[in-house]
């Protein structure tokens, strides 16, 4: 049974939204662009430091962190897990922007959510599950009054 069976469908936001993706996997980034369609302007960063810097600077309606596919330099001592948690906490402490964390490590889920991720998707995921998570986050941005 797919996890997407329990997902409610959300409608697309009216305005074009700015999304920052932290991922150096070119095919995943392309797939995300296809799934999101034309209502998004997408900025990609492939390094932890650039991704966190840009996410904290603002101007994005949503950030998507796929830390399994981000390049060094590391943000803190430790491996991908510690850097993922650190990145999520740093972004959440600087801005109200929703964060979708994606990971191929199911055991990271609770820690990423506790660090401030609004949604944590295990990879691989179903396209409807991903699209609905993005739409729910973008619609919550509209509800709390964040703008680009």
Coordinates of C-alpha atoms in Angstrom, one line a residue:
X1 CA 0.0 0.0 0.0
X2 CA 1.4 3.3 -1.0
X3 CA 1.7 6.2 1.5
X4 CA 0.1 8.4 -1.0
X5 CA -3.3 6.7 -0.4
X6 CA -3.6 8.7 2.8
X7 CA -2.8 12.1 1.2
X8 CA -5.4 14.8 0.6
X9 CA -5.2 16.6 -2.6
X10 CA -4.5 20.3 -2.4
X11 CA -5.1 22.9 -5.1
X12 CA -2.3 24.9 -6.8
X13 CA -1.6 28.3 -5.4
X14 CA -2.7 31.2 -7.6
X15 CA 0.6 33.0 -7.8
X16 CA 4.0 31.8 -9.1
X17 CA 6.1 30.6 -6.1
X18 CA 9.8 30.7 -5.6
X19 CA 11.2 27.3 -4.5
X20 CA 14.8 26.5 -3.4
X21 CA 15.9 23.0 -3.9
X22 CA 19.0 21.6 -2.2
X23 CA 20.1 18.7 -4.3
X24 CA 23.0 17.8 -6.6
X25 CA 21.2 14.9 -8.3
X26 CA 20.3 16.4 -11.7
X27 CA 17.6 13.8 -12.5
X28 CA 15.8 14.3 -9.3
X29 CA 15.9 18.1 -9.7
X30 CA 14.5 17.7 -13.2
X31 CA 11.8 15.4 -11.9
X32 CA 10.8 17.9 -9.3
X33 CA 10.5 20.6 -11.9
X34 CA 8.2 18.4 -14.0
X35 CA 6.1 17.5 -11.0
X36 CA 5.7 21.1 -9.9
X37 CA 4.7 22.4 -13.3
X38 CA 4.6 26.1 -14.4
X39 CA 3.5 27.7 -11.1
X40 CA 7.0 27.6 -9.6
X41 CA 10.3 29.4 -10.2
X42 CA 13.0 27.0 -9.1
X43 CA 16.5 27.7 -7.8
X44 CA 18.9 24.8 -7.3
X45 CA 21.9 24.6 -4.9
X46 CA 24.1 21.6 -4.8
X47 CA 26.2 22.5 -1.7
X48 CA 25.2 22.5 1.9
X49 CA 26.7 26.0 2.6
X50 CA 25.1 27.7 -0.5
X51 CA 21.7 26.0 0.1
X52 CA 21.5 27.2 3.8
X53 CA 22.9 30.6 3.0
X54 CA 20.2 31.2 0.3
X55 CA 17.4 29.6 2.3
X56 CA 18.2 31.9 5.3
X57 CA 18.5 35.0 3.1
X58 CA 14.8 34.8 2.2
X59 CA 12.8 35.3 -0.9
X60 CA 11.6 31.7 -1.1
X61 CA 8.2 30.4 -0.5
X62 CA 9.4 26.8 0.1
X63 CA 12.7 25.0 0.5
X64 CA 13.2 21.4 -0.4
X65 CA 16.2 19.7 1.3
X66 CA 17.5 16.4 -0.1
X67 CA 20.6 16.2 2.0
X68 CA 21.5 12.7 0.7
X69 CA 22.4 14.6 -2.5
X70 CA 24.2 17.7 -1.2
X71 CA 27.9 18.2 -1.6
X72 CA 30.3 19.3 1.1
X73 CA 31.6 21.5 2.6
X74 CA 29.9 20.3 5.8
X75 CA 28.1 22.8 8.0
X76 CA 29.1 21.1 11.2
X77 CA 31.1 18.2 12.5
X78 CA 29.5 14.8 11.6
X79 CA 28.1 13.2 8.6
X80 CA 25.0 13.8 6.4
X81 CA 22.6 13.2 9.2
X82 CA 24.1 15.8 11.5
X83 CA 24.4 18.3 8.7
X84 CA 20.8 17.7 7.6
X85 CA 19.5 18.4 11.1
X86 CA 21.8 21.4 11.5
X87 CA 20.7 22.9 8.1
X88 CA 17.0 22.4 9.0
X89 CA 17.4 24.1 12.4
X90 CA 19.5 26.9 11.0
X91 CA 16.9 27.7 8.3
X92 CA 13.9 27.5 10.7
X93 CA 15.6 29.8 13.1
X94 CA 16.1 32.4 10.4
X95 CA 12.9 32.3 8.5
X96 CA 9.3 31.0 8.6
X97 CA 9.6 29.4 5.1
X98 CA 8.2 25.8 5.0
X99 CA 10.8 23.1 4.7
X100 CA 10.2 19.7 2.9
X101 CA 13.0 17.3 3.9
X102 CA 13.5 14.3 1.7
X103 CA 15.7 11.4 2.8
X104 CA 16.4 7.8 1.8
X105 CA 17.0 7.1 5.5
X106 CA 13.7 6.5 7.2
X107 CA 15.3 6.6 10.6
X108 CA 16.1 10.3 10.0
X109 CA 12.4 11.3 9.7
X110 CA 11.6 12.1 13.3
X111 CA 14.8 14.0 13.8
X112 CA 14.3 16.2 10.7
X113 CA 10.7 16.9 11.8
X114 CA 11.9 17.8 15.3
X115 CA 14.5 20.1 13.8
X116 CA 11.8 22.1 12.1
X117 CA 11.0 20.4 8.8
X118 CA 7.3 20.8 8.0
X119 CA 7.1 17.6 6.0
X120 CA 9.6 14.7 5.7
X121 CA 9.3 12.4 2.7
X122 CA 11.1 9.1 2.4
X123 CA 12.6 8.5 -1.0
X124 CA 11.5 7.1 -3.3
X125 CA 8.1 8.7 -3.0
X126 CA 5.0 8.6 -5.2
X127 CA 4.5 11.7 -7.4
X128 CA 1.0 12.5 -5.9
X129 CA 2.5 12.4 -2.4
X130 CA 5.3 14.8 -3.3
X131 CA 3.0 17.2 -5.2
X132 CA 0.5 17.3 -2.4
X133 CA 3.1 18.0 0.2
X134 CA 4.4 20.9 -1.9
X135 CA 0.9 22.3 -2.5
X136 CA 0.0 22.1 1.2
X137 CA 3.2 23.9 2.2
X138 CA 2.7 26.6 -0.5
X139 CA -1.0 27.1 0.5
X140 CA 0.2 27.4 4.2
X141 CA 2.6 30.1 3.0
X142 CA -0.4 32.0 1.6
X143 CA -2.3 31.5 4.8
X144 CA 0.4 33.0 7.0
X145 CA 1.2 35.9 4.7
X146 CA 4.7 35.1 3.5
X147 CA 5.4 36.4 0.1
X148 CA 8.3 36.5 -2.3

